[in-house]
Coordinates of C-alpha atoms and ligand atoms in Angstrom, one line a residue:
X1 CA 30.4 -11.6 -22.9
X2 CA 33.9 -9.9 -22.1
X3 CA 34.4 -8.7 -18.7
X4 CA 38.8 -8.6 -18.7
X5 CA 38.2 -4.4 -17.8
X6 CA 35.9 -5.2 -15.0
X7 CA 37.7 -8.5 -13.5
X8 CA 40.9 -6.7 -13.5
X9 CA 39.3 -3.9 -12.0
X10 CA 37.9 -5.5 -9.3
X11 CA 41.7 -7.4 -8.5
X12 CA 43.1 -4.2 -8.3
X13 CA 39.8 -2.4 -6.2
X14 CA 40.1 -5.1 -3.0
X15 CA 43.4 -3.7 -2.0
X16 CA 42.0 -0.2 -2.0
X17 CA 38.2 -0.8 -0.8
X18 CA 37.2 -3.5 1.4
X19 CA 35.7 -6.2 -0.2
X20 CA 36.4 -4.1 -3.5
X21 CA 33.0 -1.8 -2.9
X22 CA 31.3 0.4 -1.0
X23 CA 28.9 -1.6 0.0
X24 CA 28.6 -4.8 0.8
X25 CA 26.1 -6.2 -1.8
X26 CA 27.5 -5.1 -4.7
X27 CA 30.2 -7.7 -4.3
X28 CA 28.5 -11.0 -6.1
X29 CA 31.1 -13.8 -6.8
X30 CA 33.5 -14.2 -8.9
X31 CA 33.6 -9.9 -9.6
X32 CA 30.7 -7.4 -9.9
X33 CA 30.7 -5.5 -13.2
X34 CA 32.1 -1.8 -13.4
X35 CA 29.9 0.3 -14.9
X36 CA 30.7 3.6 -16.8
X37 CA 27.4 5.1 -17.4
X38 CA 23.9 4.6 -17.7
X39 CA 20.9 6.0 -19.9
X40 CA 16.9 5.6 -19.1
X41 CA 16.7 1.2 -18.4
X42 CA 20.2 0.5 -18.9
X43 CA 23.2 0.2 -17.4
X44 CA 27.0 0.1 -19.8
X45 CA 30.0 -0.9 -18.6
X46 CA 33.8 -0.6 -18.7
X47 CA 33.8 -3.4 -21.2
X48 CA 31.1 -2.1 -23.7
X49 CA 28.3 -4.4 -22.4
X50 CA 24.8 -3.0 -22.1
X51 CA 22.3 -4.0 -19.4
X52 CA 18.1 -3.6 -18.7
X53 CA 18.5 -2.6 -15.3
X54 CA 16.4 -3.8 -12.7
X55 CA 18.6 -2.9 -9.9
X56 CA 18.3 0.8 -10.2
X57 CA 20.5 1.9 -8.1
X58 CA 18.5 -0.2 -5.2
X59 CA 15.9 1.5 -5.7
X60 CA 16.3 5.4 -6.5
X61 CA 16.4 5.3 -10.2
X62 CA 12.4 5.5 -10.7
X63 CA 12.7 8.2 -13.2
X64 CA 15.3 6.6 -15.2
X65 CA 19.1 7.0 -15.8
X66 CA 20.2 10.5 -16.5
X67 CA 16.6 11.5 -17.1
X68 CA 17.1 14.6 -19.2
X69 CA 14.3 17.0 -16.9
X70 CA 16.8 16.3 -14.4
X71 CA 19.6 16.3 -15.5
X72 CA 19.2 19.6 -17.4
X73 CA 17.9 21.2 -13.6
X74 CA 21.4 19.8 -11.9
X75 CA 23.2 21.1 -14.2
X76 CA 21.9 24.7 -13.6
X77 CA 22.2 24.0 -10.2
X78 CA 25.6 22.9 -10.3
X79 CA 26.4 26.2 -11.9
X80 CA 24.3 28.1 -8.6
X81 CA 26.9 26.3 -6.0
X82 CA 26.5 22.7 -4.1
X83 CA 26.5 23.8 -0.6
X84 CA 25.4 27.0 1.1
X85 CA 25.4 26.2 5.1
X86 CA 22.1 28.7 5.1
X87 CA 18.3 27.8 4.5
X88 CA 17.3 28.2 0.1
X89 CA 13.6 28.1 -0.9
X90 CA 14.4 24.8 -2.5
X91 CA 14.0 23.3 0.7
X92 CA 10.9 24.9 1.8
X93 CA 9.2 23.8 -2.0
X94 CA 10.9 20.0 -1.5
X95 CA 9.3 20.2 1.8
X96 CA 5.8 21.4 0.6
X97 CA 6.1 18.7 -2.4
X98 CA 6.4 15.8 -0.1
X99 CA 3.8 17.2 2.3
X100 CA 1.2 17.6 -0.3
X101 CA 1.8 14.4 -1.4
X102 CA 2.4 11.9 2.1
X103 CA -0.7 11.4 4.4
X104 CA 1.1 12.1 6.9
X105 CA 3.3 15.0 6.8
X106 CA 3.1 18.4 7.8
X107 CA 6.9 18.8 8.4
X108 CA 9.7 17.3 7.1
X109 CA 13.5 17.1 8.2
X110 CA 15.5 16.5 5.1
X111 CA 18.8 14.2 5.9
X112 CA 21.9 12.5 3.9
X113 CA 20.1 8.5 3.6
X114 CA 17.8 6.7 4.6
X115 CA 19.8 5.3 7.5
X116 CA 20.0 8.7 9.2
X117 CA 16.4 9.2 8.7
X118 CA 15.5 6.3 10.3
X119 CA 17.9 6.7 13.5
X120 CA 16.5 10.3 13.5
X121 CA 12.7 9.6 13.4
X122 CA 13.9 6.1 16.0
X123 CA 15.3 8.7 18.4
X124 CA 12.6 11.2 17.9
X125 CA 10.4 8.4 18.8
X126 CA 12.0 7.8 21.7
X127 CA 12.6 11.5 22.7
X128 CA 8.5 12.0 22.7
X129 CA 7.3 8.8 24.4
X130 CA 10.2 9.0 26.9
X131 CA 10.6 5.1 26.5
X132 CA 13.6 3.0 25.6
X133 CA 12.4 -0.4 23.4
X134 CA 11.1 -0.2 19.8
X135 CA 10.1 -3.4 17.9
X136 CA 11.0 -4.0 14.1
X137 CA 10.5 -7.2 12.1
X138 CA 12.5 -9.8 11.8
X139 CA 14.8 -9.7 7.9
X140 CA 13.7 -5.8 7.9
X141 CA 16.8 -3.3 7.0
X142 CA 16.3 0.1 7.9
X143 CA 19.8 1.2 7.5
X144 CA 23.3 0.3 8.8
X145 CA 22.8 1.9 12.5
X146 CA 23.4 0.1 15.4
X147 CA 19.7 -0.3 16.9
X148 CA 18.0 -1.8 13.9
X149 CA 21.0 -4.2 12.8
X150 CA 19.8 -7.4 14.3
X151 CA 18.3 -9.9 11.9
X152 CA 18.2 -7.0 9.4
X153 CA 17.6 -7.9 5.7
X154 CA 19.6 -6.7 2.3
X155 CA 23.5 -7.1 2.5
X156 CA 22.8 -8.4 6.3
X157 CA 20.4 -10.9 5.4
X158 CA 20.4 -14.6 6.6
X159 CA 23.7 -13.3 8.6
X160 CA 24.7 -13.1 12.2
X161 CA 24.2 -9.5 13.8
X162 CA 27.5 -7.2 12.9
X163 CA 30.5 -7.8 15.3
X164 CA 30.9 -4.1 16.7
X165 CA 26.8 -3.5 17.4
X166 CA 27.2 -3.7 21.0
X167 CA 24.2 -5.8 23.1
X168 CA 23.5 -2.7 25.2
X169 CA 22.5 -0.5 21.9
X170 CA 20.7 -3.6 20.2
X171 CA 19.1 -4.7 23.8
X172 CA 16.1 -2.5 23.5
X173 CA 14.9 -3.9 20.1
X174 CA 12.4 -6.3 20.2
X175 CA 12.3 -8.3 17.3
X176 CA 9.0 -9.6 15.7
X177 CA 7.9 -11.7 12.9
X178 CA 6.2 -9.7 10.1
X179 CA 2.5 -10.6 9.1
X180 CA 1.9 -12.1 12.2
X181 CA -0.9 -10.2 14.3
X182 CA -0.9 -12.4 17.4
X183 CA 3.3 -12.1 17.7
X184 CA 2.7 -8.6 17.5
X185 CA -0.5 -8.0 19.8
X186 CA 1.6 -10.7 22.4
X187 CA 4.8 -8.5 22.3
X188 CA 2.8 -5.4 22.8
X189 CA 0.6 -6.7 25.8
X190 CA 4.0 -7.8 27.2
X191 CA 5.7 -4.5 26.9
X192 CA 3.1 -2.0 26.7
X193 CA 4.4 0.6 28.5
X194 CA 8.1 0.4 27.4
X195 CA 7.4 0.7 23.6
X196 CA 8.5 3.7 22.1
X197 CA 8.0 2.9 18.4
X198 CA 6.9 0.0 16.1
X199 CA 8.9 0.7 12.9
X200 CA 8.5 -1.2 9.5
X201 CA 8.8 -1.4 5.8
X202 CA 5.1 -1.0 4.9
X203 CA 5.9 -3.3 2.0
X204 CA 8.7 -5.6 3.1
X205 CA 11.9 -4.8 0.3
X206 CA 15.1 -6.1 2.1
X207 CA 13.9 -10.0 2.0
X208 CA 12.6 -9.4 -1.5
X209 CA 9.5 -8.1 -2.0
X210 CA 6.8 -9.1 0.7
X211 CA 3.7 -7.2 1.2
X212 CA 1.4 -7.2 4.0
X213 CA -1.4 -9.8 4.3
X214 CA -5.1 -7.9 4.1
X215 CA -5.7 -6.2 7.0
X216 CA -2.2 -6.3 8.6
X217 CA -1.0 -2.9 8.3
X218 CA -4.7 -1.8 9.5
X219 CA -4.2 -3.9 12.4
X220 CA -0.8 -2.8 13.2
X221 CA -2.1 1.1 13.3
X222 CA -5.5 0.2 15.6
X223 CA -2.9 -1.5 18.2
X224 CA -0.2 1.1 18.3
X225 CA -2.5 4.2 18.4
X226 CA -4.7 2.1 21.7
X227 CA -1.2 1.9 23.3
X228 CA 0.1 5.5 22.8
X229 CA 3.0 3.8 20.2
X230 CA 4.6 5.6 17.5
X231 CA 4.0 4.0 14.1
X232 CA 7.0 4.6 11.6
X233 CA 6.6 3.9 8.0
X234 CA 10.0 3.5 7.1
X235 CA 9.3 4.6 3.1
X236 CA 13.0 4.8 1.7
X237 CA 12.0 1.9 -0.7
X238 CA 7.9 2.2 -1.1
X239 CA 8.0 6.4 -0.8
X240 CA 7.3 7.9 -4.1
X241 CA 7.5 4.2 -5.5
X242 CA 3.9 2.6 -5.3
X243 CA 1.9 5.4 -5.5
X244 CA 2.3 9.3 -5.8
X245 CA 2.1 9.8 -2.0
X246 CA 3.9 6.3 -1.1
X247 CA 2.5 3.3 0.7
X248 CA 0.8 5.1 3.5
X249 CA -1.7 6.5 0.6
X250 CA -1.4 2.8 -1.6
X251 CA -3.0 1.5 1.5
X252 CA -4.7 3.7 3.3
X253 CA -3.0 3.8 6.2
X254 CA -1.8 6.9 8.0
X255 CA 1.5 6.2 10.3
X256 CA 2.9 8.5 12.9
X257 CA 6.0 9.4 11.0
X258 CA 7.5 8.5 7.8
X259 CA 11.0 8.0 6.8
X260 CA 11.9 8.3 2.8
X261 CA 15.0 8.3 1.0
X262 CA 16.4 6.9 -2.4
X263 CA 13.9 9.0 -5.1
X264 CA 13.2 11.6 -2.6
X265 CA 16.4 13.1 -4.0
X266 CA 16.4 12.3 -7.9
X267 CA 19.6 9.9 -7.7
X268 CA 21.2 12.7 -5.5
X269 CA 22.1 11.4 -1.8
X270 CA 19.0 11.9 0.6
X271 CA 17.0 10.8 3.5
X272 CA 14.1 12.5 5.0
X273 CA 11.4 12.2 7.8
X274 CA 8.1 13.5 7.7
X275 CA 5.2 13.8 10.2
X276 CA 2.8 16.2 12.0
X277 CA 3.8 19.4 13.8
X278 CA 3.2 18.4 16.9
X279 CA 5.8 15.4 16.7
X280 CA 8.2 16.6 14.0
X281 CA 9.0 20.2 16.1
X282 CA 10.5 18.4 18.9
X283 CA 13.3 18.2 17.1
X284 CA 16.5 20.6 17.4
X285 CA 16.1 23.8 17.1
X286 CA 12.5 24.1 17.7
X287 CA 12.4 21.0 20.4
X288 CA 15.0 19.5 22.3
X289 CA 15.6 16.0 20.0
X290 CA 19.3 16.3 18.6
X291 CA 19.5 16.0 15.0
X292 CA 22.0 17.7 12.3
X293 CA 23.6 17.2 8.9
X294 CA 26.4 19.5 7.3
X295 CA 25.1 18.0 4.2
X296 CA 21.3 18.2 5.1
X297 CA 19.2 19.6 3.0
X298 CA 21.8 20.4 0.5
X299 CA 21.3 22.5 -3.0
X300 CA 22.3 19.4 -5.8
X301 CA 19.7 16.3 -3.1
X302 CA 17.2 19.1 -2.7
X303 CA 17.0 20.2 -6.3
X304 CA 17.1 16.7 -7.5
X305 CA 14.2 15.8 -5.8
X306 CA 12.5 18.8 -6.9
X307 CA 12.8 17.4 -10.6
X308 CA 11.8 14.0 -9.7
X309 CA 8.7 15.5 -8.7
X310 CA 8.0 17.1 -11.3
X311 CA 8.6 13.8 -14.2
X312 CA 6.5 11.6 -11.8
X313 CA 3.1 12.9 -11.8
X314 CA -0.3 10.3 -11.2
X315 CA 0.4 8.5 -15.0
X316 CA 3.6 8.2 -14.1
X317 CA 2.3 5.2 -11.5
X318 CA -0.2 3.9 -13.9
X319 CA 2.7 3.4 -16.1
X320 CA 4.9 1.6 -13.5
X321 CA 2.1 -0.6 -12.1
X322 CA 1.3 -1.7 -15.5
X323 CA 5.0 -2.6 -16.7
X324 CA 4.9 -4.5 -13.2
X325 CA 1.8 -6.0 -14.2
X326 CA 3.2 -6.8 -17.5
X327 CA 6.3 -8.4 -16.0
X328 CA 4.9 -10.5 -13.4
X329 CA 2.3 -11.9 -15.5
X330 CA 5.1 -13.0 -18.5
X331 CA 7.1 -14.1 -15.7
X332 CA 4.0 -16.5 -14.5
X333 CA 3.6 -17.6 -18.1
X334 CA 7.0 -18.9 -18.5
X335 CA 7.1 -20.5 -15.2
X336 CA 3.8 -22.8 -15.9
X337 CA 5.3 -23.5 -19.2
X338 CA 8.5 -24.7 -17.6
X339 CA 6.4 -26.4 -14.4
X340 CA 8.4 -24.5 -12.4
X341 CA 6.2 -23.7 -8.4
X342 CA 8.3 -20.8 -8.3
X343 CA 6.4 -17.6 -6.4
X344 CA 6.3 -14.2 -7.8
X345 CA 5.7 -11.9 -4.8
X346 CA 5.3 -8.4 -6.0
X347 CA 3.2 -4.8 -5.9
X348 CA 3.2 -1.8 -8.6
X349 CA 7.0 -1.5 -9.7
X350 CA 8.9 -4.0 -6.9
X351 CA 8.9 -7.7 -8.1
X352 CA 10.8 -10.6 -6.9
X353 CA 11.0 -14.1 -8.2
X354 CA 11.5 -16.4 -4.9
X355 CA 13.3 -20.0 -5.7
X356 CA 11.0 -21.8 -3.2
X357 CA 7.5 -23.9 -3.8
X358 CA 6.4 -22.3 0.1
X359 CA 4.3 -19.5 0.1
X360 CA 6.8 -16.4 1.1
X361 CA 4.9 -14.1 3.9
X362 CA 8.0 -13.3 6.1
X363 CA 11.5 -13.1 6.8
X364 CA 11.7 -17.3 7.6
X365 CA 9.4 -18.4 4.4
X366 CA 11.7 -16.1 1.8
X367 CA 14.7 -18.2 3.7
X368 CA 13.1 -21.4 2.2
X369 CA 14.2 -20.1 -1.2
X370 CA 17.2 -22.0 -2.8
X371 CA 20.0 -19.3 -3.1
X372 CA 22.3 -21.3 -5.2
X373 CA 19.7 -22.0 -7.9
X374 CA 19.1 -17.6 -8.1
X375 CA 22.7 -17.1 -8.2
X376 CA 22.6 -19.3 -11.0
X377 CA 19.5 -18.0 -12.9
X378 CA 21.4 -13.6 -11.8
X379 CA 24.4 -15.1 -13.9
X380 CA 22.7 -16.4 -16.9
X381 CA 19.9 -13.2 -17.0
X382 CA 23.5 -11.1 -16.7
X383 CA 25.0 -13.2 -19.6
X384 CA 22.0 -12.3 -21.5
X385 CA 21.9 -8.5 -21.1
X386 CA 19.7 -8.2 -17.6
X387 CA 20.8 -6.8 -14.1
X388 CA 19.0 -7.8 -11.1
X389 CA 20.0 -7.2 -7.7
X390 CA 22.6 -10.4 -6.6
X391 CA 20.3 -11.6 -4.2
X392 CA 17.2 -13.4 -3.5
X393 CA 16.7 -11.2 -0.9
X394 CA 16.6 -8.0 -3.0
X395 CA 13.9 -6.7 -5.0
X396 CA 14.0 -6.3 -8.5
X397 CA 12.7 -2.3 -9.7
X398 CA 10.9 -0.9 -12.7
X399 CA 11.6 2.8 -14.1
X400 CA 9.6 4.8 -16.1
X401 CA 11.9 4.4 -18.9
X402 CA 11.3 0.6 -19.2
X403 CA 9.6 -0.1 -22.1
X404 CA 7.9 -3.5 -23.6
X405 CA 10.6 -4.2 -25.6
X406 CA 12.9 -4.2 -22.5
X407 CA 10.3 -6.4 -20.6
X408 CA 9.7 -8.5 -23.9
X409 CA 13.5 -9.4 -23.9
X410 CA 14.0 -9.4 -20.1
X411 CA 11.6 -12.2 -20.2
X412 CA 13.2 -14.1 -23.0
X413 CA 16.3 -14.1 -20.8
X414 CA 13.8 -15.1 -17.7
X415 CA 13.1 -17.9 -19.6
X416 CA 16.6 -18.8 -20.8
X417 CA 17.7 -18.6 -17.2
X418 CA 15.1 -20.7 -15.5
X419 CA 15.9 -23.3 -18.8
X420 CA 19.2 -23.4 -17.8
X421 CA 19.1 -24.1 -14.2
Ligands
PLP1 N1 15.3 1.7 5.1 C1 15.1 0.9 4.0 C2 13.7 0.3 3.9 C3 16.0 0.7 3.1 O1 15.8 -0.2 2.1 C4 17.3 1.3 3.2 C5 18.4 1.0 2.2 O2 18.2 0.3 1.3 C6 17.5 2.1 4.3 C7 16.5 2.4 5.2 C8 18.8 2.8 4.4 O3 18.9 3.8 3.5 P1 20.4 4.3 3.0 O4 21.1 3.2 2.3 O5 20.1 5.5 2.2 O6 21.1 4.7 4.3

């Protein structure tokens, strides 16, 4: 495989762009790819290579690259003007979409990402409950704002907190171990009446792909509603991605608020938080709870997300949870053959391959995974046509556009990888 274009791209992109990106995990060693376009699975780039793509953007992609629905609706939005500074019905139909869809929701405050949704619904949380400390889970990422960087997953993972988070904004965030009921009911009985908000990935994304144990999530809703807590679902990865109303209606579970981003907008740039009335009008102007965007709720995001909607309908997730069916289960295959105790961890469409023999349940069991060895097995399935996120602690995503023949030769390059470890 030729990569001259995107080598001497990348020499050229660290002196313009730290690192050579714009954000920090796209930079795998020796030089990421460049790419130059992409269509339904795959990804091309700026030397001609084709790639199934199982990185999808992180996550967004759902629908597929360029999906023609929507792209045909951007470009008639395009032509209607990208930024009005004024209220459009768009947002009031986006709004009604995602409320007739989430459990939870009755209003919903459109943002730029998912980071400023979740330091919005944080400081909402906060705001209402008039207390300071919120807990999150240890290896969870809920953006790149101050009060959730501490042992945060993704780019952060397996890192030391960011120089520049000062203590004082990371002081009130209590960190817990995920899938651990009696860590969580003991930090609750010890801070009861400080707690503003428990906030967590319902399914855990940022150290792979980790769902919750049986009964876990349940658990976590009985204790915070006894103790007056807010419950955020922060959704930006599971919203619209395991079921047509997210992970609050895959499991049953109804949180306080919701936080969504990534498909929300149909590969547009978006964030969003959704909840009842009673919570979601304290903020700004109807309540008193600062929050504001110039680019919030913005014509290209908003109508993007309104063609999302419409391509992923209930088969759309029957489709996407049997490709991730169909994966896993030629993924097992191959690793029995090969006698290989790898672990697949994985729900619906999110599937990760962890490079350990340990059962992976939390942030310090996906740490027992050998990093090296994935490195090793990212470069040989990107050799052989397939792009995974470059990182064990990333999650690898299924579009509606994959089809058997991409699974059928993603796992031929599976198994040429693991071979070649
Ligand atoms: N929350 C979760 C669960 C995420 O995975 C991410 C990003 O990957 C974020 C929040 C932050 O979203 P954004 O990158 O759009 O700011």
């Amino acid at each position: 495989m030729n990569n001259d274009i995107s080598k001497k791209l990348y020499e050229e992109s660290v002196n313009y762009l730290p690192g050579g990106v714009n954000s920090p995990v796209r930079a795998y060693k020796p030089y990421p790819f460049f790419a130059t376009k992409a269509k339904d699975s795959k990804l091309y780039d700026v030397d001609g290579n084709e790639y199934i793509d199982y990185c999808l953007g992180y996550g967004p992609i759902i629908f597929g690259h360029a999906n023609d629905d929507i792209v045909a609706d951007s470009i008639e939005q395009l032509k209607l003007g990208t930024d009005y500074g004024v209220p459009s019905e768009k947002e009031l139909l986006l709004a009604k979409e995602v409320v007739k869809r989430v459990p939870c929701a009755e209003m919903v405050r459109f943002t730029n990402s998912g980071t400023e949704a979740t330091m919005s619904a944080i400081r909402l949380a906060r705001g209402v409950t008039g207390r300071k400390k919120i807990i999150k889970f240890e290896g969870a990422y809920h953006g790149a704002h101050d009060a959730v960087l501490v042992k945060s997953g993704s780019g952060a993972a397996g890192q030391p907190d960011s120089p520049g988070v000062p203590e004082e904004a990371t002081r009130n965030t209590i960190l817990v171990p995920y899938n651990d009921v009696d860590a969580l009911k003991a930090t609750i009985e010890d801070h009861k009446d400080e707690i503003a908000c428990v906030i967590v990935e319902p399914v855990m994304g940022n150290i792979g792909c980790v769902p919750p144990k049986d009964g876990y999530l349940q658990f976590m809703r009985e204790i915070t509603e006894e103790n007056d807590i807010i419950l955020i679902f922060d959704e930006v990865i599971t919203g619209f991605r395991l079921s047509y109303g997210g992970a609050q209606e895959y499991f049953g579970i109804t949180p306080d608020l919701a936080t969504f981003g990534k498909i929300v907008g149909g590969g547009f740039p978006i964030g969003a938080i959704a909840g009842p009335v009673e919570l979601m009008s304290q903020f700004t102007p109807s309540g008193k709870i600062y929050q504001a965007g110039t680019f919030s709720g913005n014509p290209m995001s908003i109508n993007g997300g309104l063609s999302a909607f419409k391509v992923l309908d209930k088969d759309a997730y029957k489709q996407l949870g049997n490709t991730g069916d169909y994966l896993r289960s030629g993924i097992a295959d191959i690793l029995d053959r090969l006698d290989f105790n790898y672990q697949i961890n994985g729900v619906e469409s999110m599937t990760q391959v962890y490079f350990t023999d340990k059962e992976v349940y939390d942030y310090e069991t996906a740490q027992t995974s050998d990093l090296e060895g994935f490195l090793k097995y990212f470069h040989t399935l990107l050799e052989n046509g397939v792009f995974v996120a470059p990182s064990q602690y990333e999650c690898a995503f299924l579009s509606i556009k994959h089809t058997k023949e991409d699974i059928d030769n993603t796992l031929a390059a599976i198994e040429v990888a693991l071979k070649n470890l």
